[in-house]
mmCIF file with all atom_site columns, C-alpha atoms in Angstrom:
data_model
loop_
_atom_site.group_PDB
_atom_site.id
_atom_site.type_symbol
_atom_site.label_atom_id
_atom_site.label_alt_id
_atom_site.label_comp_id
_atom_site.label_asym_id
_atom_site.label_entity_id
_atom_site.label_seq_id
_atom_site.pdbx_PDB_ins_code
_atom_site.Cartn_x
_atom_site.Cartn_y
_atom_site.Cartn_z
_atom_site.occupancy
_atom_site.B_iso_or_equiv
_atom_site.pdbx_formal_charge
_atom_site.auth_seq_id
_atom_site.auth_comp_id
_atom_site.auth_asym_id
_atom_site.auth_atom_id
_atom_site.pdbx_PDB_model_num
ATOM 1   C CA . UNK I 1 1   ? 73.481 -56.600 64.293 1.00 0.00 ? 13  UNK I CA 1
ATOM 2   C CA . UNK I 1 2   ? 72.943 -60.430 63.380 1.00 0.00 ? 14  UNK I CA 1
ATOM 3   C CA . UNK I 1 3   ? 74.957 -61.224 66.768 1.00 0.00 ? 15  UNK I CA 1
ATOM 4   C CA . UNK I 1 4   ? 78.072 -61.207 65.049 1.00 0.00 ? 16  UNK I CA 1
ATOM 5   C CA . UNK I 1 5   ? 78.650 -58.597 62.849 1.00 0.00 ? 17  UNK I CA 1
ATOM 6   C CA . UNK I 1 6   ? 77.131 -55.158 62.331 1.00 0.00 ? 18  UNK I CA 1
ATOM 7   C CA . UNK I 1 7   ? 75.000 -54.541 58.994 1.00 0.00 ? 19  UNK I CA 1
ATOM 8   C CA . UNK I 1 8   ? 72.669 -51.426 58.103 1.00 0.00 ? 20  UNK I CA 1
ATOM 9   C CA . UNK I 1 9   ? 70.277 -51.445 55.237 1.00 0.00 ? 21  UNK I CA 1
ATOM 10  C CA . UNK I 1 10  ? 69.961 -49.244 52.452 1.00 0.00 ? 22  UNK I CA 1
ATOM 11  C CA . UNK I 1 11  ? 67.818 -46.464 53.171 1.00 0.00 ? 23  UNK I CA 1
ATOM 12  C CA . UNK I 1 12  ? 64.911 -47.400 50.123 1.00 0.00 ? 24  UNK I CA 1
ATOM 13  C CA . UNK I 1 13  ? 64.905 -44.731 47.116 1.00 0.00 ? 25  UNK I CA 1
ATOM 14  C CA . UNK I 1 14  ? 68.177 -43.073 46.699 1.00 0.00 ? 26  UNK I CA 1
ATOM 15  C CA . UNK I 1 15  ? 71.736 -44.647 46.121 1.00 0.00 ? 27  UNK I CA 1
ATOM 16  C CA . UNK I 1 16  ? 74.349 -43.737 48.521 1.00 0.00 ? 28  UNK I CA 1
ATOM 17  C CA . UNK I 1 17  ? 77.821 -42.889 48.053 1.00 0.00 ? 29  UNK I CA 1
ATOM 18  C CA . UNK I 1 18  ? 80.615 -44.875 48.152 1.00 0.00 ? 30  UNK I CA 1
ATOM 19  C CA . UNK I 1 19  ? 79.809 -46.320 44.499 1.00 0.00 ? 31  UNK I CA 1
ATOM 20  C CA . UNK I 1 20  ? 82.392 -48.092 43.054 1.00 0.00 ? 32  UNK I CA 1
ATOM 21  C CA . UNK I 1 21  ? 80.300 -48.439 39.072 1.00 0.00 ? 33  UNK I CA 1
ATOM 22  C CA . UNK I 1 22  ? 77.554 -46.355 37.307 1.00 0.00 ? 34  UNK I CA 1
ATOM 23  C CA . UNK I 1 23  ? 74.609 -45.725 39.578 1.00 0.00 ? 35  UNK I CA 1
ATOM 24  C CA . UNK I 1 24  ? 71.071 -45.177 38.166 1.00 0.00 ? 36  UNK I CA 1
ATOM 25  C CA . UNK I 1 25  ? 69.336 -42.396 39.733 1.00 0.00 ? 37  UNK I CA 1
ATOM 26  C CA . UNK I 1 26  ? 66.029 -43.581 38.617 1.00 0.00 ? 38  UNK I CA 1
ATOM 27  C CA . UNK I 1 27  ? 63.575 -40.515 38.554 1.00 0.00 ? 39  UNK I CA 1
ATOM 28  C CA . UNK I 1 28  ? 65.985 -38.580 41.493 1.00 0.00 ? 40  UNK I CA 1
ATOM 29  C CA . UNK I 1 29  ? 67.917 -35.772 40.407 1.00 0.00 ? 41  UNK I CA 1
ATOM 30  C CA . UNK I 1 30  ? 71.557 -35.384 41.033 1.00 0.00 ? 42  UNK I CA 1
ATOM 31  C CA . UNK I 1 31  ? 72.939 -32.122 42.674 1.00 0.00 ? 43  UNK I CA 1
ATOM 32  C CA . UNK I 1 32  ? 76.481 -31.276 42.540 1.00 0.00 ? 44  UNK I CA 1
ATOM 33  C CA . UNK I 1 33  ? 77.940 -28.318 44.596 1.00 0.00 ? 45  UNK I CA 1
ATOM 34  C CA . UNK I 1 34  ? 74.712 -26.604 43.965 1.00 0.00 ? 46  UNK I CA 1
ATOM 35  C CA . UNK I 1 35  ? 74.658 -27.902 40.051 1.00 0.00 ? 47  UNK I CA 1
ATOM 36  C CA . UNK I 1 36  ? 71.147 -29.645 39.452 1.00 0.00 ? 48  UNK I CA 1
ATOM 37  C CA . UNK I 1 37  ? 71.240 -32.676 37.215 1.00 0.00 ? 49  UNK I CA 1
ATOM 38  C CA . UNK I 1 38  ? 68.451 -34.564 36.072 1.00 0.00 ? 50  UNK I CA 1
ATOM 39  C CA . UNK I 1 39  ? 65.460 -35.035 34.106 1.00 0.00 ? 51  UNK I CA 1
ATOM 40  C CA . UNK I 1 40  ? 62.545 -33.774 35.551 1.00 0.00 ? 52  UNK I CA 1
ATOM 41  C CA . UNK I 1 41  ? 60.930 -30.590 36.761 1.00 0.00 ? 53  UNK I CA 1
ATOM 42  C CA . UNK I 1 42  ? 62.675 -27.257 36.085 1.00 0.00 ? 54  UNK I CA 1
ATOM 43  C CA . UNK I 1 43  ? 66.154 -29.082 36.684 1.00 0.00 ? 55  UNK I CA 1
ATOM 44  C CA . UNK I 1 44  ? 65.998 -29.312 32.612 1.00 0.00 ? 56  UNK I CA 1
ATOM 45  C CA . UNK I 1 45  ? 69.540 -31.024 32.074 1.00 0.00 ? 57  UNK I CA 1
ATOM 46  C CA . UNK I 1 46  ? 68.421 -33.657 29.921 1.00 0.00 ? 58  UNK I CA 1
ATOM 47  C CA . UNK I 1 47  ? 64.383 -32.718 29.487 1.00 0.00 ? 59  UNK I CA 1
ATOM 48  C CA . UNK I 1 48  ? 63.556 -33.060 25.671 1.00 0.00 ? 60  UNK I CA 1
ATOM 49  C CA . UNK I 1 49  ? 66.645 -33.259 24.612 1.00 0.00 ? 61  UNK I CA 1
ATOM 50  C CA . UNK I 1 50  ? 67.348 -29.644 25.752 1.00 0.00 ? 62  UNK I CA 1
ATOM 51  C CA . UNK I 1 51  ? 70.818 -28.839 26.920 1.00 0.00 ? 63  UNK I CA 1
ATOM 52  C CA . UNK I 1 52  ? 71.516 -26.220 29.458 1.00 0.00 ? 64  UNK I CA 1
ATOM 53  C CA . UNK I 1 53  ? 74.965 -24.642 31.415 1.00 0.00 ? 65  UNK I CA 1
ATOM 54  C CA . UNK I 1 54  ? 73.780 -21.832 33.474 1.00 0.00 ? 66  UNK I CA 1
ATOM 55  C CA . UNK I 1 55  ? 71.514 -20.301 36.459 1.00 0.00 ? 67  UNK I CA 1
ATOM 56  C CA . UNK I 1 56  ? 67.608 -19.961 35.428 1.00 0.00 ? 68  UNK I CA 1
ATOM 57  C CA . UNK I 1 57  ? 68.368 -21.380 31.586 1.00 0.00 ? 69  UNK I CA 1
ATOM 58  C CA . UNK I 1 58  ? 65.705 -22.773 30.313 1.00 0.00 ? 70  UNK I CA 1
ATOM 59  C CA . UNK I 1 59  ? 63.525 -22.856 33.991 1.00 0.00 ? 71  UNK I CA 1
ATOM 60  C CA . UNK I 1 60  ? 60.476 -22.828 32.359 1.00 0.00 ? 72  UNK I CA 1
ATOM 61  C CA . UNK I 1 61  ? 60.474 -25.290 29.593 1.00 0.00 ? 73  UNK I CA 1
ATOM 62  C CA . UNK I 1 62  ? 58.212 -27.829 29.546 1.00 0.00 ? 74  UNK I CA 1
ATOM 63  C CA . UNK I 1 63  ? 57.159 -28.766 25.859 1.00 0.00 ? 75  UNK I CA 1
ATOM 64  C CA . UNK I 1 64  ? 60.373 -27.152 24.439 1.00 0.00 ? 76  UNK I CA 1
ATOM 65  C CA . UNK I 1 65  ? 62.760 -29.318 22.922 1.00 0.00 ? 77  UNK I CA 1
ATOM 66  C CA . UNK I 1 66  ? 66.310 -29.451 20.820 1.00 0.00 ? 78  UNK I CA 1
ATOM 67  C CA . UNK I 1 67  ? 66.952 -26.184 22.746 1.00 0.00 ? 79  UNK I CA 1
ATOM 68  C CA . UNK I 1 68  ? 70.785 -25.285 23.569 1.00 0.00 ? 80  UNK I CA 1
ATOM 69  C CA . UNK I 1 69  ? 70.827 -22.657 26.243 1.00 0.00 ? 81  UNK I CA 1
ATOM 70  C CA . UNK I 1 70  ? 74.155 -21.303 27.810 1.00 0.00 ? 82  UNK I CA 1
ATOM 71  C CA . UNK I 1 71  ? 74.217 -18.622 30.347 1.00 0.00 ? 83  UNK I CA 1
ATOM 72  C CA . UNK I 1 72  ? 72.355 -17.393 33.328 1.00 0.00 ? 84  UNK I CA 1
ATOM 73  C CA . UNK I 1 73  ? 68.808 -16.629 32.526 1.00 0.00 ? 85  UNK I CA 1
ATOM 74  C CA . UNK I 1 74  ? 68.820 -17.710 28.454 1.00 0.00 ? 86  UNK I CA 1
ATOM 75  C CA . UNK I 1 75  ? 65.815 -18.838 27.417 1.00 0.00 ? 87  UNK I CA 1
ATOM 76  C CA . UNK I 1 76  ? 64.592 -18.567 30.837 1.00 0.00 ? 88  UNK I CA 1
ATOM 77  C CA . UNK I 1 77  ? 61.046 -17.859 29.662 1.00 0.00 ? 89  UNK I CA 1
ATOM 78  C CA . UNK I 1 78  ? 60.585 -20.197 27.055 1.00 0.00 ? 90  UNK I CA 1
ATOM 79  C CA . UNK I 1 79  ? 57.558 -22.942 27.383 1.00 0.00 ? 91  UNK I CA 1
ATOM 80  C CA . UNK I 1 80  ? 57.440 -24.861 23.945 1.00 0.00 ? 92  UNK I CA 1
ATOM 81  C CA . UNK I 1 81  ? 59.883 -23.163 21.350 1.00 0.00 ? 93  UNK I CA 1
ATOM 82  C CA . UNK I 1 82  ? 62.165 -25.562 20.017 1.00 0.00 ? 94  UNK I CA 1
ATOM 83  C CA . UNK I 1 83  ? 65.739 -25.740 17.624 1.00 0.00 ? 95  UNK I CA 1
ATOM 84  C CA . UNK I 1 84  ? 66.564 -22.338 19.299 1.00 0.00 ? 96  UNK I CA 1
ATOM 85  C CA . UNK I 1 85  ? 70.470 -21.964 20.412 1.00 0.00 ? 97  UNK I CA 1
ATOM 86  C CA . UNK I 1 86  ? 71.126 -19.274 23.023 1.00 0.00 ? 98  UNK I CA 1
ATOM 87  C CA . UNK I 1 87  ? 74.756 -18.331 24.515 1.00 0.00 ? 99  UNK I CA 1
ATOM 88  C CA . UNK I 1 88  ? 75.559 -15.346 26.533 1.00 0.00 ? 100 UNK I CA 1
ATOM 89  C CA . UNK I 1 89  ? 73.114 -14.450 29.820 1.00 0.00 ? 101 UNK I CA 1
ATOM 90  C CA . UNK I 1 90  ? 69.699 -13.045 28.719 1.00 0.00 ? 102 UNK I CA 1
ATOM 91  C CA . UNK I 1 91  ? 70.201 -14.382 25.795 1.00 0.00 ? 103 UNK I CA 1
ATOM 92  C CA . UNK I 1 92  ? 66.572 -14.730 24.352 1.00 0.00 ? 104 UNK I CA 1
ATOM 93  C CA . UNK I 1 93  ? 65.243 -14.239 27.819 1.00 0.00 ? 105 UNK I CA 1
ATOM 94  C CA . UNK I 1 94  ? 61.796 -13.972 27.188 1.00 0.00 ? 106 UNK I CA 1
ATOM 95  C CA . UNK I 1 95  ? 61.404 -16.219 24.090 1.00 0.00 ? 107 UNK I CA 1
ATOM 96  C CA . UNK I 1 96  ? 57.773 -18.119 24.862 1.00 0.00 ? 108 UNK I CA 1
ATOM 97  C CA . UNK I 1 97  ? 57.336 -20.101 21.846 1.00 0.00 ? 109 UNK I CA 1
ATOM 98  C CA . UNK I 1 98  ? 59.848 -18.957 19.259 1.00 0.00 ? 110 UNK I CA 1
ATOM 99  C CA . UNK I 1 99  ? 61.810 -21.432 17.070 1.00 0.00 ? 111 UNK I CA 1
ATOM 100 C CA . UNK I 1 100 ? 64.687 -21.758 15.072 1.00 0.00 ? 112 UNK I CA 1
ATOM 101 C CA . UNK I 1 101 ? 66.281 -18.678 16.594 1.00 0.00 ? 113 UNK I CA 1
ATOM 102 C CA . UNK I 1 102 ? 70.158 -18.108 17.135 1.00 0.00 ? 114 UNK I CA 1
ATOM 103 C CA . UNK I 1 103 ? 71.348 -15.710 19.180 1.00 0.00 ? 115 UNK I CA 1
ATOM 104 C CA . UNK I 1 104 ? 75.310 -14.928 20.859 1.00 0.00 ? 116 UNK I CA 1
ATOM 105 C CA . UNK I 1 105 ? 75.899 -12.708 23.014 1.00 0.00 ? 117 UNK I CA 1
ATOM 106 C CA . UNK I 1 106 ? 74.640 -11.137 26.294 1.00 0.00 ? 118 UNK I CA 1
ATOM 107 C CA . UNK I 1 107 ? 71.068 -10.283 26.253 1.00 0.00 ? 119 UNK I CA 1
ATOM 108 C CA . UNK I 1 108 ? 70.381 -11.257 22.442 1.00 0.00 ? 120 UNK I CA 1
ATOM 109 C CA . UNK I 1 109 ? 67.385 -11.322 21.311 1.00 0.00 ? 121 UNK I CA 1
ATOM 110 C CA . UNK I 1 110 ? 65.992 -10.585 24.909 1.00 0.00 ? 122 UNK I CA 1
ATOM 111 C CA . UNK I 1 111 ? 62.669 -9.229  23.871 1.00 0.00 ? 123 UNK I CA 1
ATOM 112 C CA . UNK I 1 112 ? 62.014 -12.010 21.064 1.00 0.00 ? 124 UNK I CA 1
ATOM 113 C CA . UNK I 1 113 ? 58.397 -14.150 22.317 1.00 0.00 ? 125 UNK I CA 1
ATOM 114 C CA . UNK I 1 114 ? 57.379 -15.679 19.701 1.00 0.00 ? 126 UNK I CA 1
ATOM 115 C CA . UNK I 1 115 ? 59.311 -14.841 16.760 1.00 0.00 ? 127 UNK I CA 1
ATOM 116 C CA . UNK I 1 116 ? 61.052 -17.070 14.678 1.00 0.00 ? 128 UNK I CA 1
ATOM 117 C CA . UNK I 1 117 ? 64.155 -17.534 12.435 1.00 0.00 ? 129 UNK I CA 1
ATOM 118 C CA . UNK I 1 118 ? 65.609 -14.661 14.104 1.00 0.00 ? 130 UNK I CA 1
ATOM 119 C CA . UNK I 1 119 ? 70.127 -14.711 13.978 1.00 0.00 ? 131 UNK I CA 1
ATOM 120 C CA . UNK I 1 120 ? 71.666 -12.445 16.646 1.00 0.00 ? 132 UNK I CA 1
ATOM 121 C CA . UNK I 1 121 ? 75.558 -11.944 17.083 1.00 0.00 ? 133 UNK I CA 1
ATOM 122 C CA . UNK I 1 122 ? 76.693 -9.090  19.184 1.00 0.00 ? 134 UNK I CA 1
ATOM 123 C CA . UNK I 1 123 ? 76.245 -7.529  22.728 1.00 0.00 ? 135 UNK I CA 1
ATOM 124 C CA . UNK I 1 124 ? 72.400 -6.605  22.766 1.00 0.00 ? 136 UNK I CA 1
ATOM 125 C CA . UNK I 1 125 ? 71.856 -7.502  19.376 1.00 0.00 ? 137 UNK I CA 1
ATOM 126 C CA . UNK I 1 126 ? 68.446 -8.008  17.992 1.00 0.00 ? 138 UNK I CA 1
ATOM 127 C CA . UNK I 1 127 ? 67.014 -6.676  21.828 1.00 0.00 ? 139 UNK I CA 1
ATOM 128 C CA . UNK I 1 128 ? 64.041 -5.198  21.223 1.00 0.00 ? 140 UNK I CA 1
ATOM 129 C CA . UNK I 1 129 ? 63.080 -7.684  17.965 1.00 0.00 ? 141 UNK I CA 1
ATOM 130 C CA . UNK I 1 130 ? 59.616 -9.596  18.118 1.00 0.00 ? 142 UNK I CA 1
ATOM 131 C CA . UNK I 1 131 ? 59.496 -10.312 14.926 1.00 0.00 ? 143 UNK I CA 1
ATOM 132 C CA . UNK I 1 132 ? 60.692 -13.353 12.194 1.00 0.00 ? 144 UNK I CA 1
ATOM 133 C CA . UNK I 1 133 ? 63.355 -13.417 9.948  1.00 0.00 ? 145 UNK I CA 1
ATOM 134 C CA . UNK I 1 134 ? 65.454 -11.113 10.890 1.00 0.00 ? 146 UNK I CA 1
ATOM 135 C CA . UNK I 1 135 ? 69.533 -10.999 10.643 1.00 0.00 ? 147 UNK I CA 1
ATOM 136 C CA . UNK I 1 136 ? 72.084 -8.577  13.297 1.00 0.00 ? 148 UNK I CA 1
ATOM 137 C CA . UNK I 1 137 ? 75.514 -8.892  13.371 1.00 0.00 ? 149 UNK I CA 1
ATOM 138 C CA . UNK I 1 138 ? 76.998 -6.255  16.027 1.00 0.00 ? 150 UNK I CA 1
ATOM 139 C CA . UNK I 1 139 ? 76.677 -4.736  19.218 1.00 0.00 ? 151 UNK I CA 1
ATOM 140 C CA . UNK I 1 140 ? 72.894 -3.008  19.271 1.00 0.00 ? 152 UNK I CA 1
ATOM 141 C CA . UNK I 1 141 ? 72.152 -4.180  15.411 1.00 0.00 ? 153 UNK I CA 1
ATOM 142 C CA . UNK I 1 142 ? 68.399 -4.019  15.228 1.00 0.00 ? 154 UNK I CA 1
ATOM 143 C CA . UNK I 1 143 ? 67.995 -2.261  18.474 1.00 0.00 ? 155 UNK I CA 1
ATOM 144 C CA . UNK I 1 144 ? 64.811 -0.821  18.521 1.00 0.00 ? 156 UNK I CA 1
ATOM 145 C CA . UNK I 1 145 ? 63.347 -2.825  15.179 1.00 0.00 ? 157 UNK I CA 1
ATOM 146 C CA . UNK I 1 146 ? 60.292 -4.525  17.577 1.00 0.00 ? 158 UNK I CA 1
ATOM 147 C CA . UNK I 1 147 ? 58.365 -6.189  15.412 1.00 0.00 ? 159 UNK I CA 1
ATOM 148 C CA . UNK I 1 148 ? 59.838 -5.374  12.146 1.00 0.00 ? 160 UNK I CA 1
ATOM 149 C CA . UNK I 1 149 ? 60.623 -8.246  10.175 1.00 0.00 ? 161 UNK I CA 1
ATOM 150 C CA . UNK I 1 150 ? 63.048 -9.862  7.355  1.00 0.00 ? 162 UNK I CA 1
ATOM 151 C CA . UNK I 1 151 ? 65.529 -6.907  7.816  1.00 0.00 ? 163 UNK I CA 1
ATOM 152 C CA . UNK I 1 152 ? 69.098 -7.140  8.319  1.00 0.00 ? 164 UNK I CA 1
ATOM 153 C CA . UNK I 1 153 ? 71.887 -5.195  9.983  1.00 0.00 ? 165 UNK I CA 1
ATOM 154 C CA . UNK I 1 154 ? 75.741 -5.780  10.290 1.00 0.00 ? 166 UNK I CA 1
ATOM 155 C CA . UNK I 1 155 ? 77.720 -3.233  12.369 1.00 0.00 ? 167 UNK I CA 1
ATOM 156 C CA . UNK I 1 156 ? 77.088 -1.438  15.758 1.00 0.00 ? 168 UNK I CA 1
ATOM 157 C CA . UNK I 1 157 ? 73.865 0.163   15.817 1.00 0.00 ? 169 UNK I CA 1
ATOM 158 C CA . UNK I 1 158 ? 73.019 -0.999  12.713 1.00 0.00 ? 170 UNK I CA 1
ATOM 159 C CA . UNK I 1 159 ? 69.228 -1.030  11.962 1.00 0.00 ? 171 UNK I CA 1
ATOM 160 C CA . UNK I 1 160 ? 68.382 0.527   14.847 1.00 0.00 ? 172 UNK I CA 1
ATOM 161 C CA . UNK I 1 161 ? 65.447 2.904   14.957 1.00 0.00 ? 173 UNK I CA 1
ATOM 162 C CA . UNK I 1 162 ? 62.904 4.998   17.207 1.00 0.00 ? 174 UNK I CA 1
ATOM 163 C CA . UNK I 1 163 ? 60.287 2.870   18.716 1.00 0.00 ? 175 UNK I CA 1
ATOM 164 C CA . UNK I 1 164 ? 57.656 4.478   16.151 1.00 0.00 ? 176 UNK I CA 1
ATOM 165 C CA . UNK I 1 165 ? 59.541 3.768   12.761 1.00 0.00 ? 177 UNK I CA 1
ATOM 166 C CA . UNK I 1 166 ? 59.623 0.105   12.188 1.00 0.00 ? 178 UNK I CA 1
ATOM 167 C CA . UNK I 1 167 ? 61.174 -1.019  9.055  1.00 0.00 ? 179 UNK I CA 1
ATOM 168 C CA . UNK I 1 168 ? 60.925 -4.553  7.120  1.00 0.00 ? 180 UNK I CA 1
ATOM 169 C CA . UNK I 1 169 ? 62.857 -6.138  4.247  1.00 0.00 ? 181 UNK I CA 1
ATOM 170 C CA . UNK I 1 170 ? 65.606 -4.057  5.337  1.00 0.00 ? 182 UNK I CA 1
ATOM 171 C CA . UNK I 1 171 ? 68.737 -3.617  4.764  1.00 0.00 ? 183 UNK I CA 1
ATOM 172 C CA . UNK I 1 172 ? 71.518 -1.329  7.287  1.00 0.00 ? 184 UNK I CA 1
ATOM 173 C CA . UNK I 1 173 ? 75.797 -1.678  6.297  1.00 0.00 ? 185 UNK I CA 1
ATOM 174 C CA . UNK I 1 174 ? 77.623 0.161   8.496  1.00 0.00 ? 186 UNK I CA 1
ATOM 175 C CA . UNK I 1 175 ? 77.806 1.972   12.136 1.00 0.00 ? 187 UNK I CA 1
ATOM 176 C CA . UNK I 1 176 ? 75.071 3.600   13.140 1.00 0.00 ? 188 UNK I CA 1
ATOM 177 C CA . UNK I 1 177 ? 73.463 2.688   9.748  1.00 0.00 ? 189 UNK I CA 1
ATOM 178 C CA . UNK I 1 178 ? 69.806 4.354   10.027 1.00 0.00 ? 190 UNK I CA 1
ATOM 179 C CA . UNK I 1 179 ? 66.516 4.253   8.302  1.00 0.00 ? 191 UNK I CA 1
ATOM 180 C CA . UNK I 1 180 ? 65.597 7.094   6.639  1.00 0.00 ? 192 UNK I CA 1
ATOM 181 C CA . UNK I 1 181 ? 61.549 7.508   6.671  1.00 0.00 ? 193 UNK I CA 1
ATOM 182 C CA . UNK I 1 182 ? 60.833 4.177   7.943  1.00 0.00 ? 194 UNK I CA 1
ATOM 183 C CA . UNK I 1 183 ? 60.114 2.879   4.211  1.00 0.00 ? 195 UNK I CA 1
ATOM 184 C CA . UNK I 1 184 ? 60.717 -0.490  3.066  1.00 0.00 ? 196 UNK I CA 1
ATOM 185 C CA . UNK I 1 185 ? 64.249 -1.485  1.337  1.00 0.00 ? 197 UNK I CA 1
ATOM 186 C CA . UNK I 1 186 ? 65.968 1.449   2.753  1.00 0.00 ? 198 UNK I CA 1
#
């Protein structure tokens, strides 16, 4: 006290509540019912002009930028890949250093590291794909493709084949559409 009235000082560092305007958080983060916000670290909400919604997206970014991540776990693996857009959980979960990648859908793309240019709609579409250039549309489409590239498959199961016939500059129409020898432009 002064002698008259009671005062307390602000503790340095971090704003308190009680705001009544905007409040610059300076290099602090800003955690909301468990919700991390901020711009440093693994927090990621505004790192590189990334944009995340979910639990573990985008954890391990740190030269990655112009990614869109939304889900638990999407992109969770990726370091520098950059213009990818993942929705659903998983969703290009172990993407390292791939780019220009689109994937919806839980656990799309999941396998993708470093591929690139890759398009994935569909539960588990595109999965097992390491590869570039590739196009799935449907639940499974491309399933088992790994790192065969420039193919394309639209319809559930499309494209997919056993782990020792890969396929590229493919084409699959059609459930369950299959390869025949593994040969190119089936």
């Amino acid at each position: 006290t002064n002698g008259s009235a009671a005062s307390w000082a602000a503790s340095p560092g971090v704003p308190y509540s009680g705001a009544t305007g905007a409040v610059n958080l300076g290099d602090y983060n800003l955690t909301v019912r468990g919700i991390k916000i901020g711009t440093s670290g693994t927090d990621n909400f505004a790192l590189q002009n990334n944009m995340v919604i979910g639990k573990d997206a985008l954890v391990n970014t740190t030269n990655g930028y112009n990614n869109m991540a939304i889900g638990n776990g999407t992109l969770y693996s990726n370091v520098g890949g950059y213009n990818n857009l993942a929705i659903g959980n998983e969703s290009q979960y172990n993407n390292l250093w791939g780019w220009g990648n689109v994937s919806l859908g839980i656990a799309t793309l999941n396998t993708n590291v470093t591929g690139n240019f890759n398009t994935a709609v569909g539960h588990g579409a595109g999965y097992f794909l390491t590869s570039s250039n590739n196009t799935a549309f449907g639940h499974n489409a491309l399933d088992g493709q790994g790192d065969g590239g420039g193919n394309t498959g639209v319809g559930v199961g499309a494209g997919g084949v056993p782990w020792h016939q890969r396929t590229y500059n493919s084409t699959f129409l059609g459930y369950n559409a299959k390869a025949q020898s593994g040969l190119d432009n089936v």
